[in-house]
Amino acid sequence: MTIYNFNKGIGWASSGVEYAQAYRSNIFKKNKQIAKFIFTDMFQENLQPMAQNIGFEDDEIIWLYQSFTDVRISPTTFSVKDLEKEITFTIKEKKTSTNSVTYISEENGIRLTAYLDKVATDKVYKTELLVNGKLIQRDYYTYVKTFSEYFKPVDNSARLFQRRFFNVNGSVAYEELLNGKDSLFLFENRIISSKRVLLEEFIKNLQLTAQDILIIDRSTDQGPEIIKCKGPAKVGSIVHAEHYNATLTTPEKILWNNFYEYSFTNVESFDFYVTATEKQKNILAQQFNDYKKADPLVEAIPVGSLDRLRKKAGRKKNGLITASRLAGEKHIDWLIKAVVEAKKTVQDLTLDIYGRGTEESKLRQLISELEADSYITLKGQHKLDDVYKQYATYISASTSEGFGLTLMEAVGSGLGMVGFDVPYGNQTFIEDDKNGYLIPYIKNEDEINIKELSNAIVKIQEKEMGNGGLAQVQKASYEIAEPFLTTQIRKKWLALEKEVCHD
């Protein structure tokens, strides 16, 4: 029996979906349930370090494109010296920078740039070959060359038209010809007409049985192929976020979240669904009954778990922490403005912001403009297991959390909590006036929301500074965290496997 988990991409600043998979991987290993995590996107960087960064092991990972070769998932070990042995032109000049090494030919206008791995900085994960200033070829490496991309100049830009994927011995495993949005894949004994058909062939090659389980984390552009080729295997869909639009839903018709529309509209093809919270489970089950006249198996299994509760006596006085991708929907700018306002009352208030993302430079500028550099700090990406307990309070301005791994981790470290009264994470991990405060959220009223955040920050600091207040807040958070201990979540996954595979 193997549990195959289907996703699309992964990155250095991964989303909650990837972190949820990493937590699930940990549970499966502890349960001795064999699991594989399949990524189907094209990567222009070795995915192994990115997967390892959030806790995956190499033998758990399958990359769709590499699965048709004999190259294994591996760290980048191809060195600069290895590359230099392969260079056939005479090197006139060598330029070295922090992230790359460039070799310039004596003649023919050849320029080869090697890009260095973010983790193993003396190793090469990609090279670019330019001839007379025009990009001709890119090669990608792990412990061997994994694939090459070929370009031709079109309208003063480089257009990708072909890829070659290699076996360990350097032979060509197959080729991809790109034409617009889709591709043609050329193997020695067959032609595959599109990426979707390539995925179908991959699934068929798994030789699935009735004891195998397919878990779909992202169904966009791959859900139909998984269902079509699953054979006797059981299939389930993980619900990672709010699954419907409440505003546009009527008693006669429901508007599903487009990420889950395929899974929900084809309910007869799925064996089970997993939500992260009991509240969402109950809502989804009722909606299946109301709108689809269906009664599928819906289970609530938290997407994360806590190996243990983390405790610490001394914490940073009036120290706030938040952790997330630095993305617009997380509203970190609201938190910054709220803390600036709250500091007028709580003079030694500080905020540390953990995470990376597209909003980082914008947030840094906002902190500077508000002259808050001395007490609001962007801390970057860190492993936070033992960081939360240094603080007294966790704050969030997200207006939509299907679960909220950082919320779980924060209560597991006994922090007081502040967040909006929105489904489903905040409502799961914050008990109003016990371990923190749930704030009313008003859509499109930024200033009111910021003011409410500021007031709640002041309120919880006063609560925690009161006689025995911090101890009571911590006790309440630890009690909320208890059901999310790994020992409890392990039992839920074993029970689901038994129910699905042993009818």
Short mmCIF file of C-alpha atoms in Angstrom, two decimals:
data_model
loop_
_atom_site.label_atom_id
_atom_site.label_comp_id
_atom_site.label_asym_id
_atom_site.label_seq_id
_atom_site.Cartn_x
_atom_site.Cartn_y
_atom_site.Cartn_z
CA MET A 1 0.00 0.00 0.00
CA THR A 2 1.29 3.44 -0.98
CA ILE A 3 -0.25 6.87 -0.46
CA TYR A 4 0.47 9.09 -3.49
CA ASN A 5 0.06 12.83 -2.88
CA PHE A 6 -0.40 15.01 -5.98
CA ASN A 7 0.73 18.64 -5.99
CA LYS A 8 2.01 20.98 -8.68
CA GLY A 9 4.86 23.20 -7.51
CA ILE A 10 7.14 23.93 -4.57
CA GLY A 11 9.45 26.86 -3.85
CA TRP A 12 11.71 28.49 -1.31
CA ALA A 13 8.72 30.45 0.02
CA SER A 14 6.20 27.65 -0.24
CA SER A 15 2.51 28.03 0.49
CA GLY A 16 0.53 26.38 3.27
CA VAL A 17 -0.28 23.50 0.93
CA GLU A 18 3.36 22.40 0.76
CA TYR A 19 3.86 22.84 4.50
CA ALA A 20 0.70 20.80 5.09
CA GLN A 21 2.17 18.05 2.92
CA ALA A 22 5.42 18.16 4.89
CA TYR A 23 3.50 17.72 8.15
CA ARG A 24 1.56 14.84 6.59
CA SER A 25 4.83 13.25 5.48
CA ASN A 26 6.04 13.30 9.06
CA ILE A 27 2.83 11.61 10.25
CA PHE A 28 3.04 8.93 7.56
CA LYS A 29 6.65 8.13 8.48
CA LYS A 30 5.76 7.78 12.15
CA ASN A 31 2.85 5.52 11.18
CA LYS A 32 5.08 3.52 8.81
CA GLN A 33 2.64 4.35 6.01
CA ILE A 34 4.54 4.41 2.71
CA ALA A 35 3.96 7.73 0.94
CA LYS A 36 5.19 9.57 -2.14
CA PHE A 37 4.78 13.26 -2.93
CA ILE A 38 4.43 14.01 -6.64
CA PHE A 39 5.16 17.42 -8.15
CA THR A 40 3.99 17.98 -11.70
CA ASP A 41 5.19 21.51 -12.53
CA MET A 42 8.27 22.24 -14.61
CA PHE A 43 11.17 23.45 -12.42
CA GLN A 44 14.08 25.58 -13.60
CA GLU A 45 15.87 24.84 -10.33
CA ASN A 46 16.64 21.63 -8.49
CA LEU A 47 13.51 20.92 -6.42
CA GLN A 48 15.40 18.73 -3.90
CA PRO A 49 16.81 21.56 -1.74
CA MET A 50 13.43 23.31 -1.74
CA ALA A 51 11.67 20.10 -0.68
CA GLN A 52 14.32 19.31 1.91
CA ASN A 53 13.99 22.84 3.27
CA ILE A 54 10.50 22.09 4.59
CA GLY A 55 11.18 18.55 5.72
CA PHE A 56 10.79 16.13 2.80
CA GLU A 57 13.25 13.27 2.30
CA ASP A 58 14.65 12.54 -1.14
CA ASP A 59 13.06 9.10 -1.51
CA GLU A 60 9.59 10.55 -0.85
CA ILE A 61 9.74 12.93 -3.80
CA ILE A 62 8.74 12.17 -7.39
CA TRP A 63 9.06 14.79 -10.11
CA LEU A 64 6.80 14.03 -13.08
CA TYR A 65 9.36 14.99 -15.74
CA GLN A 66 12.26 13.15 -14.09
CA SER A 67 10.22 10.01 -13.45
CA PHE A 68 10.68 8.97 -17.09
CA THR A 69 14.48 8.88 -16.61
CA ASP A 70 16.72 6.86 -14.28
CA VAL A 71 18.04 10.00 -12.53
CA ARG A 72 17.13 10.01 -8.84
CA ILE A 73 16.11 12.99 -6.72
CA SER A 74 19.34 14.36 -5.29
CA PRO A 75 21.03 17.43 -3.83
CA THR A 76 23.09 19.47 -6.25
CA THR A 77 26.60 17.98 -6.22
CA PHE A 78 27.80 18.91 -9.73
CA SER A 79 30.72 21.23 -9.01
CA VAL A 80 32.34 24.16 -10.76
CA LYS A 81 35.37 21.93 -11.35
CA ASP A 82 33.15 19.27 -12.92
CA LEU A 83 31.77 21.89 -15.28
CA GLU A 84 35.18 23.24 -16.23
CA LYS A 85 36.24 19.73 -17.29
CA GLU A 86 33.39 19.73 -19.82
CA ILE A 87 34.05 23.16 -21.36
CA THR A 88 35.33 22.65 -24.92
CA PHE A 89 36.15 26.24 -25.87
CA THR A 90 39.28 28.16 -24.89
CA ILE A 91 38.56 30.38 -21.89
CA LYS A 92 39.76 33.96 -22.36
CA GLU A 93 38.27 35.38 -19.16
CA LYS A 94 36.62 34.03 -16.00
CA LYS A 95 34.38 36.26 -13.88
CA THR A 96 33.26 35.14 -10.43
CA SER A 97 30.44 36.62 -8.34
CA THR A 98 28.52 35.47 -5.27
CA ASN A 99 25.90 33.53 -7.25
CA SER A 100 27.56 32.72 -10.55
CA VAL A 101 30.72 32.07 -12.55
CA THR A 102 31.00 33.29 -16.16
CA TYR A 103 33.42 31.95 -18.78
CA ILE A 104 34.15 34.03 -21.89
CA SER A 105 35.64 32.51 -25.03
CA GLU A 106 38.60 33.86 -26.98
CA GLU A 107 36.53 33.73 -30.13
CA ASN A 108 33.07 33.05 -31.59
CA GLY A 109 31.31 35.33 -29.08
CA ILE A 110 30.69 32.46 -26.64
CA ARG A 111 29.73 33.25 -23.04
CA LEU A 112 28.86 30.51 -20.53
CA THR A 113 27.42 31.44 -17.13
CA ALA A 114 27.13 28.87 -14.34
CA TYR A 115 24.57 29.60 -11.60
CA LEU A 116 25.44 28.34 -8.15
CA ASP A 117 23.18 26.40 -5.82
CA LYS A 118 21.61 28.41 -2.97
CA VAL A 119 22.54 25.72 -0.43
CA ALA A 120 25.78 24.24 -1.79
CA THR A 121 27.32 27.45 -3.09
CA ASP A 122 30.23 25.78 -4.92
CA LYS A 123 27.85 23.59 -6.91
CA VAL A 124 26.24 24.34 -10.27
CA TYR A 125 22.49 23.86 -10.80
CA LYS A 126 22.17 25.66 -14.14
CA THR A 127 24.25 27.04 -16.99
CA GLU A 128 23.36 29.48 -19.77
CA LEU A 129 25.16 29.51 -23.11
CA LEU A 130 25.07 32.74 -25.11
CA VAL A 131 26.52 33.18 -28.59
CA ASN A 132 26.95 36.76 -29.79
CA GLY A 133 24.67 37.90 -26.98
CA LYS A 134 21.83 35.50 -27.87
CA LEU A 135 20.66 32.76 -25.50
CA ILE A 136 21.11 29.38 -27.17
CA GLN A 137 21.01 26.73 -24.46
CA ARG A 138 20.41 26.11 -20.75
CA ASP A 139 21.63 22.98 -18.96
CA TYR A 140 20.37 21.83 -15.54
CA TYR A 141 22.27 19.72 -13.03
CA THR A 142 21.90 17.77 -9.80
CA TYR A 143 24.59 15.06 -9.55
CA VAL A 144 24.49 14.74 -13.36
CA LYS A 145 23.03 16.81 -16.15
CA THR A 146 19.27 16.27 -15.85
CA PHE A 147 17.91 18.18 -18.83
CA SER A 148 18.71 20.86 -21.40
CA GLU A 149 16.62 23.64 -22.95
CA TYR A 150 17.20 24.99 -26.45
CA PHE A 151 16.27 28.45 -27.70
CA LYS A 152 16.03 30.35 -30.95
CA PRO A 153 15.89 34.12 -31.41
CA VAL A 154 12.38 35.36 -32.30
CA ASP A 155 11.43 39.05 -32.30
CA ASN A 156 14.55 40.03 -30.35
CA SER A 157 13.88 37.50 -27.60
CA ALA A 158 14.87 33.91 -26.87
CA ARG A 159 12.05 31.44 -27.55
CA LEU A 160 12.21 28.01 -25.95
CA PHE A 161 11.42 25.32 -28.50
CA GLN A 162 12.88 22.05 -27.17
CA ARG A 163 13.95 20.18 -24.03
CA ARG A 164 15.99 17.00 -23.70
CA PHE A 165 15.85 14.87 -20.55
CA PHE A 166 18.82 12.65 -19.81
CA ASN A 167 19.56 9.36 -18.09
CA VAL A 168 22.46 9.01 -15.66
CA ASN A 169 24.80 7.82 -18.43
CA GLY A 170 24.04 10.92 -20.53
CA SER A 171 21.77 9.20 -23.02
CA VAL A 172 18.55 10.95 -24.03
CA ALA A 173 15.55 9.51 -22.18
CA TYR A 174 13.04 11.60 -24.13
CA GLU A 175 12.53 14.99 -25.76
CA GLU A 176 9.89 17.67 -25.39
CA LEU A 177 8.94 19.86 -28.34
CA LEU A 178 7.17 23.05 -27.26
CA ASN A 179 4.55 24.68 -29.43
CA GLY A 180 2.52 27.37 -27.74
CA LYS A 181 0.83 26.24 -24.53
CA ASP A 182 1.30 22.49 -24.96
CA SER A 183 4.07 20.07 -25.81
CA LEU A 184 4.84 16.95 -27.80
CA PHE A 185 6.95 14.32 -26.00
CA LEU A 186 9.15 12.07 -28.12
CA PHE A 187 10.26 8.73 -26.68
CA GLU A 188 12.23 6.06 -28.48
CA ASN A 189 9.16 3.88 -29.03
CA ARG A 190 6.21 6.27 -28.77
CA ILE A 191 4.97 9.85 -29.05
CA ILE A 192 2.93 11.48 -26.26
CA SER A 193 0.71 14.27 -27.49
CA SER A 194 0.47 16.55 -24.42
CA LYS A 195 1.49 17.06 -20.80
CA ARG A 196 -1.90 15.75 -19.70
CA VAL A 197 -1.33 12.49 -21.57
CA LEU A 198 2.18 12.37 -20.08
CA LEU A 199 0.61 12.57 -16.62
CA GLU A 200 -1.83 9.80 -17.54
CA GLU A 201 1.06 7.58 -18.59
CA PHE A 202 2.88 8.34 -15.36
CA ILE A 203 -0.16 7.32 -13.29
CA LYS A 204 -0.59 4.11 -15.29
CA ASN A 205 3.08 3.29 -14.65
CA LEU A 206 2.37 3.35 -10.90
CA GLN A 207 0.41 0.08 -11.38
CA LEU A 208 -2.11 1.05 -8.73
CA THR A 209 -4.06 -1.48 -6.67
CA ALA A 210 -7.14 -1.33 -4.44
CA GLN A 211 -4.81 -0.85 -1.46
CA ASP A 212 -3.28 2.35 -2.86
CA ILE A 213 -4.60 5.81 -2.03
CA LEU A 214 -4.29 8.92 -4.21
CA ILE A 215 -4.54 12.25 -2.38
CA ILE A 216 -5.09 15.32 -4.53
CA ASP A 217 -3.73 18.51 -2.96
CA ARG A 218 -4.13 20.54 -6.14
CA SER A 219 -6.54 19.38 -8.84
CA THR A 220 -6.16 22.22 -11.37
CA ASP A 221 -5.03 20.84 -14.76
CA GLN A 222 -4.58 17.32 -13.34
CA GLY A 223 -7.70 16.22 -11.47
CA PRO A 224 -9.42 14.63 -14.51
CA GLU A 225 -6.26 12.72 -15.47
CA ILE A 226 -5.85 11.34 -11.96
CA ILE A 227 -9.47 10.16 -11.84
CA LYS A 228 -9.31 8.71 -15.35
CA CYS A 229 -6.24 6.57 -14.62
CA LYS A 230 -6.67 5.71 -10.94
CA GLY A 231 -7.89 2.17 -11.63
CA PRO A 232 -8.90 0.39 -8.41
CA ALA A 233 -7.06 2.86 -6.16
CA LYS A 234 -9.00 5.10 -3.77
CA VAL A 235 -8.96 8.87 -4.34
CA GLY A 236 -9.41 11.72 -1.90
CA SER A 237 -9.25 15.50 -2.05
CA ILE A 238 -7.67 17.73 0.60
CA VAL A 239 -9.48 21.02 1.28
CA HIS A 240 -6.79 23.58 2.17
CA ALA A 241 -8.79 26.81 2.17
CA GLU A 242 -12.30 28.25 2.19
CA HIS A 243 -14.12 26.01 -0.26
CA TYR A 244 -17.00 28.21 -1.41
CA ASN A 245 -18.05 31.83 -1.93
CA ALA A 246 -20.61 32.56 0.77
CA THR A 247 -21.67 35.89 -0.74
CA LEU A 248 -22.61 34.39 -4.11
CA THR A 249 -24.19 31.21 -2.70
CA THR A 250 -27.99 30.90 -2.57
CA PRO A 251 -30.30 28.14 -1.27
CA GLU A 252 -30.58 26.90 -4.87
CA LYS A 253 -26.97 27.18 -6.03
CA ILE A 254 -23.50 27.12 -4.49
CA LEU A 255 -20.39 28.74 -5.93
CA TRP A 256 -17.45 26.47 -5.15
CA ASN A 257 -13.89 27.76 -4.88
CA ASN A 258 -12.48 27.20 -8.37
CA PHE A 259 -9.54 25.22 -6.91
CA TYR A 260 -12.00 22.60 -5.62
CA GLU A 261 -14.74 22.85 -8.22
CA TYR A 262 -13.64 19.74 -10.10
CA SER A 263 -13.38 17.66 -6.92
CA PHE A 264 -16.78 18.77 -5.62
CA THR A 265 -18.79 18.68 -8.84
CA ASN A 266 -17.49 15.14 -9.50
CA VAL A 267 -18.25 13.90 -5.99
CA GLU A 268 -19.26 10.47 -7.31
CA SER A 269 -15.64 9.88 -8.42
CA PHE A 270 -14.10 10.57 -5.02
CA ASP A 271 -13.87 8.18 -2.08
CA PHE A 272 -13.25 10.78 0.60
CA TYR A 273 -12.56 14.42 1.42
CA VAL A 274 -10.40 15.82 4.20
CA THR A 275 -10.90 19.23 5.80
CA ALA A 276 -8.60 20.71 8.40
CA THR A 277 -11.25 21.62 10.99
CA GLU A 278 -14.47 20.15 12.35
CA LYS A 279 -16.39 23.30 11.51
CA GLN A 280 -15.47 23.14 7.83
CA LYS A 281 -16.17 19.40 7.75
CA ASN A 282 -19.71 19.94 9.02
CA ILE A 283 -20.37 22.78 6.57
CA LEU A 284 -19.03 20.83 3.57
CA ALA A 285 -20.92 17.65 4.45
CA GLN A 286 -24.17 19.61 4.73
CA GLN A 287 -23.51 21.35 1.40
CA PHE A 288 -22.91 18.03 -0.37
CA ASN A 289 -26.25 16.89 0.96
CA ASP A 290 -28.08 20.11 0.06
CA TYR A 291 -26.61 20.83 -3.38
CA LYS A 292 -25.47 17.42 -4.67
CA LYS A 293 -27.81 15.04 -2.83
CA ALA A 294 -24.65 13.17 -1.89
CA ASP A 295 -23.26 11.80 1.35
CA PRO A 296 -19.52 11.22 0.77
CA LEU A 297 -17.03 10.45 3.50
CA VAL A 298 -15.76 13.77 4.89
CA GLU A 299 -13.17 13.66 7.66
CA ALA A 300 -11.56 16.45 9.69
CA ILE A 301 -7.83 15.86 10.04
CA PRO A 302 -5.62 18.82 10.92
CA VAL A 303 -3.07 19.55 8.22
CA GLY A 304 -0.38 19.91 10.85
CA SER A 305 0.51 18.52 14.24
CA LEU A 306 2.61 19.26 17.28
CA ASP A 307 5.22 16.74 18.39
CA ARG A 308 5.03 18.30 21.86
CA LEU A 309 3.96 21.41 23.71
CA ARG A 310 6.84 23.87 24.01
CA LYS A 311 7.10 25.74 27.28
CA LYS A 312 9.30 28.56 28.57
CA ALA A 313 9.12 30.62 31.73
CA GLY A 314 10.69 33.91 30.61
CA ARG A 315 9.36 35.53 27.43
CA LYS A 316 9.97 38.77 25.58
CA LYS A 317 7.88 41.32 27.45
CA ASN A 318 5.28 42.91 25.13
CA GLY A 319 6.90 41.01 22.27
CA LEU A 320 4.65 40.24 19.30
CA ILE A 321 5.38 37.72 16.56
CA THR A 322 3.72 36.95 13.24
CA ALA A 323 4.82 34.40 10.63
CA SER A 324 3.58 33.88 7.08
CA ARG A 325 4.36 34.42 3.44
CA LEU A 326 4.77 38.14 2.90
CA ALA A 327 1.83 38.33 0.52
CA GLY A 328 -0.97 40.85 0.12
CA GLU A 329 -3.72 38.57 1.44
CA LYS A 330 -1.86 38.26 4.75
CA HIS A 331 -2.26 42.04 5.36
CA ILE A 332 1.08 42.42 7.14
CA ASP A 333 0.82 46.15 6.40
CA TRP A 334 -2.26 46.27 8.66
CA LEU A 335 -0.24 44.68 11.45
CA ILE A 336 2.55 47.21 11.05
CA LYS A 337 0.14 50.14 11.20
CA ALA A 338 -1.73 48.60 14.13
CA VAL A 339 1.47 48.11 16.12
CA VAL A 340 2.57 51.68 15.42
CA GLU A 341 -0.75 52.87 16.85
CA ALA A 342 -0.69 50.47 19.80
CA LYS A 343 2.82 51.56 20.76
CA LYS A 344 1.39 54.92 21.78
CA THR A 345 -0.17 53.03 24.69
CA VAL A 346 2.27 50.13 25.19
CA GLN A 347 5.57 51.93 24.94
CA ASP A 348 7.91 48.92 24.89
CA LEU A 349 5.87 47.03 22.27
CA THR A 350 7.82 45.21 19.53
CA LEU A 351 6.84 43.15 16.47
CA ASP A 352 9.01 40.57 14.72
CA ILE A 353 7.80 39.46 11.29
CA TYR A 354 8.99 36.05 10.02
CA GLY A 355 8.71 34.91 6.42
CA ARG A 356 9.53 35.95 2.89
CA GLY A 357 7.47 36.89 -0.13
CA THR A 358 6.66 39.38 -2.84
CA GLU A 359 5.62 42.13 -0.39
CA GLU A 360 8.95 42.24 1.46
CA SER A 361 10.38 45.42 -0.07
CA LYS A 362 7.02 47.17 0.20
CA LEU A 363 6.76 46.29 3.89
CA ARG A 364 10.33 47.36 4.56
CA GLN A 365 9.55 50.73 3.00
CA LEU A 366 6.37 51.08 5.09
CA ILE A 367 8.29 50.38 8.31
CA SER A 368 10.80 53.04 7.36
CA GLU A 369 8.13 55.60 6.42
CA LEU A 370 6.43 55.09 9.80
CA GLU A 371 9.81 55.41 11.55
CA ALA A 372 9.24 52.04 13.18
CA ASP A 373 12.60 50.43 12.38
CA SER A 374 13.61 50.32 16.04
CA TYR A 375 10.70 48.09 17.12
CA ILE A 376 9.31 46.36 13.99
CA THR A 377 11.71 43.93 12.32
CA LEU A 378 11.55 41.74 9.22
CA LYS A 379 13.35 38.60 10.36
CA GLY A 380 13.28 36.56 7.13
CA GLN A 381 12.65 32.83 6.78
CA HIS A 382 13.54 30.68 9.80
CA LYS A 383 12.65 27.35 11.35
CA LEU A 384 10.37 28.54 14.13
CA ASP A 385 9.84 25.45 16.31
CA ASP A 386 11.77 26.95 19.24
CA VAL A 387 11.26 30.59 18.29
CA TYR A 388 7.58 31.06 19.18
CA LYS A 389 8.12 30.43 22.88
CA GLN A 390 10.41 33.46 23.09
CA TYR A 391 7.31 35.65 22.64
CA ALA A 392 4.13 36.34 24.58
CA THR A 393 1.67 37.06 21.76
CA TYR A 394 1.01 35.95 18.19
CA ILE A 395 -0.92 38.30 15.90
CA SER A 396 -2.47 37.70 12.49
CA ALA A 397 -4.29 39.98 10.06
CA SER A 398 -5.12 37.26 7.53
CA THR A 399 -8.78 37.32 6.52
CA SER A 400 -8.85 33.71 5.33
CA GLU A 401 -7.07 30.72 6.86
CA GLY A 402 -8.29 27.23 6.03
CA PHE A 403 -6.28 26.01 9.00
CA GLY A 404 -3.28 28.16 9.88
CA LEU A 405 -0.19 26.11 10.66
CA THR A 406 1.50 29.07 12.32
CA LEU A 407 -1.59 29.55 14.52
CA MET A 408 -1.33 25.92 15.66
CA GLU A 409 2.39 26.25 16.29
CA ALA A 410 1.82 29.45 18.28
CA VAL A 411 -0.81 27.94 20.64
CA GLY A 412 1.45 24.89 20.98
CA SER A 413 4.04 27.26 22.42
CA GLY A 414 1.52 28.88 24.76
CA LEU A 415 1.19 32.27 23.08
CA GLY A 416 -1.70 34.64 23.47
CA MET A 417 -3.52 35.10 20.16
CA VAL A 418 -5.03 38.00 18.24
CA GLY A 419 -6.82 37.63 14.90
CA PHE A 420 -10.00 38.32 12.95
CA ASP A 421 -13.16 36.30 13.57
CA VAL A 422 -13.01 34.55 10.20
CA PRO A 423 -13.13 30.86 9.18
CA TYR A 424 -11.49 28.56 9.96
CA GLY A 425 -8.10 28.78 11.60
CA ASN A 426 -8.64 31.73 13.91
CA GLN A 427 -11.94 30.30 15.10
CA THR A 428 -10.18 27.00 15.84
CA PHE A 429 -7.18 28.37 17.72
CA ILE A 430 -8.51 31.52 19.40
CA GLU A 431 -11.06 31.39 22.19
CA ASP A 432 -12.20 34.95 22.68
CA ASP A 433 -11.21 36.45 26.04
CA LYS A 434 -9.53 33.19 27.10
CA ASN A 435 -6.30 32.78 25.14
CA GLY A 436 -6.74 35.97 23.13
CA TYR A 437 -9.21 37.99 21.11
CA LEU A 438 -11.24 37.40 17.95
CA ILE A 439 -11.81 40.72 16.22
CA PRO A 440 -14.84 41.53 14.04
CA TYR A 441 -13.75 41.82 10.41
CA ILE A 442 -15.41 44.31 8.06
CA LYS A 443 -14.66 43.82 4.36
CA ASN A 444 -13.28 46.87 2.51
CA GLU A 445 -12.92 48.85 5.75
CA ASP A 446 -9.15 48.84 6.17
CA GLU A 447 -8.92 51.67 8.68
CA ILE A 448 -11.57 50.17 10.95
CA ASN A 449 -9.86 46.76 10.81
CA ILE A 450 -6.48 48.29 11.63
CA LYS A 451 -8.01 50.16 14.58
CA GLU A 452 -9.62 46.96 15.88
CA LEU A 453 -6.28 45.15 15.60
CA SER A 454 -4.54 47.94 17.49
CA ASN A 455 -7.15 47.90 20.26
CA ALA A 456 -6.88 44.11 20.61
CA ILE A 457 -3.08 44.29 20.80
CA VAL A 458 -3.31 46.77 23.65
CA LYS A 459 -6.03 44.73 25.34
CA ILE A 460 -4.09 41.45 25.33
CA GLN A 461 -0.91 43.13 26.54
CA GLU A 462 -2.86 44.55 29.47
CA LYS A 463 -4.44 41.13 30.09
CA GLU A 464 -1.08 39.37 30.07
CA MET A 465 0.54 41.99 32.31
CA GLY A 466 -2.23 41.66 34.89
CA ASN A 467 -1.93 39.51 37.99
CA GLY A 468 -1.66 35.91 36.74
CA GLY A 469 -2.92 36.96 33.32
CA LEU A 470 -0.05 35.61 31.24
CA ALA A 471 -0.20 32.24 33.00
CA GLN A 472 -3.94 31.97 32.35
CA VAL A 473 -3.52 32.87 28.69
CA GLN A 474 -0.75 30.30 28.27
CA LYS A 475 -2.81 27.61 30.02
CA ALA A 476 -5.76 28.26 27.69
CA SER A 477 -3.55 28.05 24.59
CA TYR A 478 -1.94 24.79 25.71
CA GLU A 479 -5.40 23.28 26.29
CA ILE A 480 -6.47 24.28 22.76
CA ALA A 481 -3.26 22.74 21.40
CA GLU A 482 -3.67 19.32 23.08
CA PRO A 483 -5.89 17.70 20.37
CA PHE A 484 -3.30 18.67 17.73
CA LEU A 485 -0.48 16.61 19.21
CA THR A 486 1.09 14.22 16.71
CA THR A 487 -0.07 11.18 18.70
CA GLN A 488 -3.67 12.23 18.09
CA ILE A 489 -3.27 13.06 14.39
CA ARG A 490 -1.49 9.76 13.71
CA LYS A 491 -4.56 7.89 14.88
CA LYS A 492 -6.80 9.87 12.52
CA TRP A 493 -4.76 9.00 9.40
CA LEU A 494 -4.59 5.32 10.32
CA ALA A 495 -8.34 5.25 10.89
CA LEU A 496 -9.00 6.93 7.52
CA GLU A 497 -6.79 4.40 5.70
CA LYS A 498 -8.62 1.54 7.38
CA GLU A 499 -12.04 2.95 6.53
CA VAL A 500 -11.18 3.70 2.89
CA CYS A 501 -9.22 0.56 2.00
CA HIS A 502 -10.95 -2.07 4.09
CA ASP A 503 -14.64 -1.66 3.43
#
